[in-house]
Short mmCIF file of C-alpha atoms in Angstrom, two decimals:
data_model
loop_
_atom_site.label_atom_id
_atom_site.label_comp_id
_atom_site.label_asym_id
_atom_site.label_seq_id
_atom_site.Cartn_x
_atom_site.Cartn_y
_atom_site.Cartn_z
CA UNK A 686 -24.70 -18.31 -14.74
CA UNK A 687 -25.76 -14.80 -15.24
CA UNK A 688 -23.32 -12.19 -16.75
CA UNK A 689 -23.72 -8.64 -17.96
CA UNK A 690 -21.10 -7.01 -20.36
CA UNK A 691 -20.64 -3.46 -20.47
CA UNK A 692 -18.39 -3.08 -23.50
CA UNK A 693 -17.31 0.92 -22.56
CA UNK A 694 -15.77 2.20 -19.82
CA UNK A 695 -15.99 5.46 -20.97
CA UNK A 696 -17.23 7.46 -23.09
CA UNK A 697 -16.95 11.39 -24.09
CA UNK A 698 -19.90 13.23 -25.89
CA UNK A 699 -21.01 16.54 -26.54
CA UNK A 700 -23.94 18.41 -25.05
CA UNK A 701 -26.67 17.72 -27.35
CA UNK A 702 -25.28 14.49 -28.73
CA UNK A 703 -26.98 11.21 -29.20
CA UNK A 704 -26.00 8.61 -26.38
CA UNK A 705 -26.24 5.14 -26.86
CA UNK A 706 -24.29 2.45 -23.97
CA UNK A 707 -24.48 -0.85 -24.52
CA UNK A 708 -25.29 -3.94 -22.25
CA UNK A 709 -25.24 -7.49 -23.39
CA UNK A 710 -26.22 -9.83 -21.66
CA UNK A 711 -25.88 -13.96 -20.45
CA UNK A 712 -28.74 -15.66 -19.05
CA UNK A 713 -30.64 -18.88 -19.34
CA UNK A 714 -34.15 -17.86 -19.38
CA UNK A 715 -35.88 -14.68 -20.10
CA UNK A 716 -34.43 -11.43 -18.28
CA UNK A 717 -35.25 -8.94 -16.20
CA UNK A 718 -33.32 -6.36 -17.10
CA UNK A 719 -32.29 -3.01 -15.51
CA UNK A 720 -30.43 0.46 -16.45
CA UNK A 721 -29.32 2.23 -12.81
CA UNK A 722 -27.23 5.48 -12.80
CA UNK A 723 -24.56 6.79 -10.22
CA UNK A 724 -23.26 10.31 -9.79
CA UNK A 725 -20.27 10.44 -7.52
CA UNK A 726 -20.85 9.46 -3.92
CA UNK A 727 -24.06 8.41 -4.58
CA UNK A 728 -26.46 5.54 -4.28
CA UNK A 729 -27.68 3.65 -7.58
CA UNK A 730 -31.32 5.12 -9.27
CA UNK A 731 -33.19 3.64 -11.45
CA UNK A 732 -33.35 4.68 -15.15
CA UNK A 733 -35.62 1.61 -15.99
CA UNK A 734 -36.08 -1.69 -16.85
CA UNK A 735 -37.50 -4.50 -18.89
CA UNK A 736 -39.49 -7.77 -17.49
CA UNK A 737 -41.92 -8.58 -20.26
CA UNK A 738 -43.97 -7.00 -23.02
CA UNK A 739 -43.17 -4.27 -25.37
CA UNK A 740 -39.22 -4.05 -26.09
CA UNK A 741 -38.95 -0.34 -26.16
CA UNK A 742 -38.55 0.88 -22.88
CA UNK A 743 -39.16 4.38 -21.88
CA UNK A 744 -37.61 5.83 -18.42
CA UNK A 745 -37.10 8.66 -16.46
CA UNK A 746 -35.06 11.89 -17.45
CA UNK A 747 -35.48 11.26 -21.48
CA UNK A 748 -33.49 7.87 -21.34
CA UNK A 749 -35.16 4.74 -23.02
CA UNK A 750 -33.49 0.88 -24.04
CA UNK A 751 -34.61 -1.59 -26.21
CA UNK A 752 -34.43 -5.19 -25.32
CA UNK A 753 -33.36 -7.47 -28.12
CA UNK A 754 -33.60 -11.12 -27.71
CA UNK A 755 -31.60 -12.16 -30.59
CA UNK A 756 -28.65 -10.04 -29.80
CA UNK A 757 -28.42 -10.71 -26.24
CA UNK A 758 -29.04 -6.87 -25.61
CA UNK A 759 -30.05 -4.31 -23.88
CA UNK A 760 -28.88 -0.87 -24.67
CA UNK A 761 -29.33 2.24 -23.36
CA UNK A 762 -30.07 5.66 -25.38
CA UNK A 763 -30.78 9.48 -25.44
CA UNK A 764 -31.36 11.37 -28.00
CA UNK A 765 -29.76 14.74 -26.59
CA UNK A 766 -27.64 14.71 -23.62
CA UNK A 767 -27.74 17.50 -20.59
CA UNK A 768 -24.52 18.30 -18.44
CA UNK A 769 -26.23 17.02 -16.01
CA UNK A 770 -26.35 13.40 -17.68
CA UNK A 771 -22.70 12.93 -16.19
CA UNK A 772 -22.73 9.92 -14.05
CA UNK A 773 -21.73 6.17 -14.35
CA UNK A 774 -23.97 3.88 -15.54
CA UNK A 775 -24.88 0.36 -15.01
CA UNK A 776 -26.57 -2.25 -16.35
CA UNK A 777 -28.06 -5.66 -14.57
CA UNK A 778 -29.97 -8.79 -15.06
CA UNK A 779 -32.15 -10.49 -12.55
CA UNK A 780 -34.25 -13.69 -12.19
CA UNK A 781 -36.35 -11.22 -10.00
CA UNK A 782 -39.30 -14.18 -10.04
CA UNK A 783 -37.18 -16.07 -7.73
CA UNK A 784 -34.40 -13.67 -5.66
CA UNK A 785 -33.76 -10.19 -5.96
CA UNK A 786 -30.28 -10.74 -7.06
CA UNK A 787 -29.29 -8.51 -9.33
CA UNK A 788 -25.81 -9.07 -11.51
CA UNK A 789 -24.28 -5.75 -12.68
CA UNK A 790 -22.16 -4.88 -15.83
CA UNK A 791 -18.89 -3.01 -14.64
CA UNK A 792 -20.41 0.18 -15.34
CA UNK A 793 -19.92 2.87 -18.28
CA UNK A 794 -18.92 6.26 -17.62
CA UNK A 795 -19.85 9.07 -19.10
CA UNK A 796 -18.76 11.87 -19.47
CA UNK A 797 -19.67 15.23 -21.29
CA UNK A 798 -18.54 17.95 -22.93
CA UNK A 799 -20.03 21.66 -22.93
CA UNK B 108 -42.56 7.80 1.66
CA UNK B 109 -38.88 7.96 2.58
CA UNK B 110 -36.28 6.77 0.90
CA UNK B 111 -33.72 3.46 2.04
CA UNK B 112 -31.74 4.50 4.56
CA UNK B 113 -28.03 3.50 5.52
CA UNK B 114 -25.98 4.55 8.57
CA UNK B 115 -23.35 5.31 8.68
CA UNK B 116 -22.48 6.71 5.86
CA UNK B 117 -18.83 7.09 6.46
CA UNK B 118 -16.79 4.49 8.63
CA UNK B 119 -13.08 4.27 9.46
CA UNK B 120 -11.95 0.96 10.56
CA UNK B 121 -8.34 -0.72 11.43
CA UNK B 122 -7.45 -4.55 10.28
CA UNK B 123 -8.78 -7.04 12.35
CA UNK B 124 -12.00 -5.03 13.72
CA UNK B 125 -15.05 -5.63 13.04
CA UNK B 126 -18.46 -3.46 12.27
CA UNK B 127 -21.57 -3.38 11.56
CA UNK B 128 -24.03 -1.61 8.57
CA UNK B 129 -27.73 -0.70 9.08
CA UNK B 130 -29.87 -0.23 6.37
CA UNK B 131 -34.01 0.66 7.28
CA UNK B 132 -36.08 0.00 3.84
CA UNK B 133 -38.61 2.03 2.16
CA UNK B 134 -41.68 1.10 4.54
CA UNK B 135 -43.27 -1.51 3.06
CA UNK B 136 -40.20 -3.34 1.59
CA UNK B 137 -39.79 -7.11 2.83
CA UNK B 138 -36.63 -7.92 0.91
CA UNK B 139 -33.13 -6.30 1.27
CA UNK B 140 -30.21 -6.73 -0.60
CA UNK B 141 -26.42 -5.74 0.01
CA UNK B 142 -24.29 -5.10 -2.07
CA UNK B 143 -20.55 -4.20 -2.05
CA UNK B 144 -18.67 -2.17 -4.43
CA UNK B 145 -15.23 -1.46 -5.33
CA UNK B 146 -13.23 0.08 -7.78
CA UNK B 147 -11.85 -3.17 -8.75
CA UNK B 148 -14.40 -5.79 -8.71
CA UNK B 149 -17.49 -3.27 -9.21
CA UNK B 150 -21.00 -4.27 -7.95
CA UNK B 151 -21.72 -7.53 -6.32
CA UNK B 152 -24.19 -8.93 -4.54
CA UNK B 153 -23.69 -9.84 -0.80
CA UNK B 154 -26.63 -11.32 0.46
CA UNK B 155 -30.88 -11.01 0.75
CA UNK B 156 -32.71 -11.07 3.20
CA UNK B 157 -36.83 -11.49 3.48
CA UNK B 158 -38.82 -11.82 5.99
CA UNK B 159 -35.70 -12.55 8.62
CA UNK B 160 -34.99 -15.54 6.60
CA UNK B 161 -31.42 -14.95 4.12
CA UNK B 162 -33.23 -15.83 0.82
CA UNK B 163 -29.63 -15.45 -1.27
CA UNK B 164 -25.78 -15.44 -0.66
CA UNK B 165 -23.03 -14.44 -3.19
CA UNK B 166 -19.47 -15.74 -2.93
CA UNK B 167 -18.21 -13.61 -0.15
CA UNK B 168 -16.24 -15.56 2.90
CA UNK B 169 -18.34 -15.92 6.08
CA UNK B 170 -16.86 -13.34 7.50
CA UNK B 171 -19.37 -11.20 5.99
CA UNK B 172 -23.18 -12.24 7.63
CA UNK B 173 -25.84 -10.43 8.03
CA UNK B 174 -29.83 -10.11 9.42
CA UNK B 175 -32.60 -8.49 9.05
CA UNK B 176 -35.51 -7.76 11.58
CA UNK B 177 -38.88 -8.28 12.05
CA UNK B 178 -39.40 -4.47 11.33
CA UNK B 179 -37.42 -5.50 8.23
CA UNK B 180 -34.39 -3.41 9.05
CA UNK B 181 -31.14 -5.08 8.36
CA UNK B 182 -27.90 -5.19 9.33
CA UNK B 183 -24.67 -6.59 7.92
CA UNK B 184 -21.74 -7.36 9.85
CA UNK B 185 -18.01 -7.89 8.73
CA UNK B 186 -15.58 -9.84 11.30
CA UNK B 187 -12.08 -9.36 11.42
CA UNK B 188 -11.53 -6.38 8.84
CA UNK B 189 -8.94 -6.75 5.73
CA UNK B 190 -7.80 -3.69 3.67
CA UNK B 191 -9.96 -5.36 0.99
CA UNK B 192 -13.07 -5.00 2.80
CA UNK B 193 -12.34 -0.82 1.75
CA UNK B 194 -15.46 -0.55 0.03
CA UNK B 195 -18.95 1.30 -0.27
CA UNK B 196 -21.33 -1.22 0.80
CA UNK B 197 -25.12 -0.62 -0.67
CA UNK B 198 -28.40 -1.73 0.70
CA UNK B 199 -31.69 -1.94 -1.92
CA UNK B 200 -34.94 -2.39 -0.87
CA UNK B 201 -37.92 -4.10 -2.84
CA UNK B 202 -41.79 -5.45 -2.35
CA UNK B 203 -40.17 -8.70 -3.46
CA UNK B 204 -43.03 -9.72 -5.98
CA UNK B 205 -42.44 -10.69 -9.13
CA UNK B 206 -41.25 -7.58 -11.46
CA UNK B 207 -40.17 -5.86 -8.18
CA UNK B 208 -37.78 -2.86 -8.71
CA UNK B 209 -34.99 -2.87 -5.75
CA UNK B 210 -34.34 0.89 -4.49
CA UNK B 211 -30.83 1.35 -3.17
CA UNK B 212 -29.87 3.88 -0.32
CA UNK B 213 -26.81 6.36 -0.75
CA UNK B 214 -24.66 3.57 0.69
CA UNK B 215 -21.75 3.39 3.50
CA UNK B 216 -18.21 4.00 2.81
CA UNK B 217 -15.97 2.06 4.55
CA UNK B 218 -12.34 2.47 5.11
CA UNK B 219 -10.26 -0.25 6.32
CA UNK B 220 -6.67 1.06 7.43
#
């Protein structure tokens, strides 16, 4: 069965900071993987994701992840964070090939300080 | 092109009712997804639905069901409300292919009292 670990629940940084959450990951074949961010009240947008190819993935608003097959992982970074990066974050897996079932990771949040 | 769409956005509900969620996809989408997600248990997948056919359950009681239209609109509906059903429940849209992205609307809160 699929499973997605999000190790932090939360986590404090400063504005400016380097951000890195991490995501690991169960699954029995190769992953489709997926970063999606929350601010309060709000619906789930996508940062990015992973289905094949180069393992450095760039997304939108500076974020990027690498996807490491030997580590089970998928974790998410930014090299300087904006007040405006405050949000929860998720991570998820999908066998999108077959369903569009997506299993999520109970979420980071983050939070920052000015 | 417009965004998913979910109405209502807020619900109130007693125990024992029941209701119904609309979600309209981003035009083009044949797949929907619902989700439900709770302080508690997080994010978990309901059900999919493409082309009117339910492609996908998770482990929720049949209580919760749900459809989807040939326009592919769907609905979900939950029978005979429990204080645990208190959740915001999120729709996603996707083209379904392979490497699909799902899009997710801003979601309906429901309250069960």
């Amino acid at each position: 069965a699929q499973s997605v670990t999000q190790p932090d629940i939360h986590i404090t940084v400063s504005e400016g900071a380097s951000l890195e959450l991490r995501c690991n990951y169960s699954y029995g074949a190769t992953p489709y993987l997926f970063w999606y961010v929350q601010s309060p009240g709000q619906g789930l947008q996508l940062l990015l994701k992973y289905f094949s190819g180069d393992t450095l993935v760039q997304g939108i608003k500076g974020f990027e992840a690498e996807f490491k097959r030997s580590q089970s992982s998928f974790n998410l970074r930014k090299p300087s964070v904006h007040w405006s990066d405050a949000a929860e974050y998720f991570c998820a897996v999908g066998a999108v090939a077959v369903t569009q079932k997506l299993v999520f990771g109970q979420g980071t949040r983050l939070t920052i300080n000015p | 092109k417009a965004g998913v769409t979910q109405t209502p956005r807020y619900l109130i509900k007693t125990r024992g009712q029941q209701v119904t969620l609309s979600c309209s996809p981003i035009s083009g989408h044949r797949s929907v997804s619902w989700y439900q997600q709770t302080p508690g248990q997080g994010l978990q997948f309901l059900f999919e639905y493409f082309s009117e056919t339910q492609r996908n359950k998770g482990n929720f009681p049949g209580r919760f069901s749900g459809r989807q239209f040939s326009n592919s609109r769907s609905e979900m509906n939950v029978s005979t409300l429990e204080l645990g059903d208190s959740a915001l429940y999120l729709c996603a849209s996707s083209l379904a292919g392979q490497g699909s992205t799902q899009y997710f609307g801003p979601g309906t809160r429901l309250l069960v009292l």
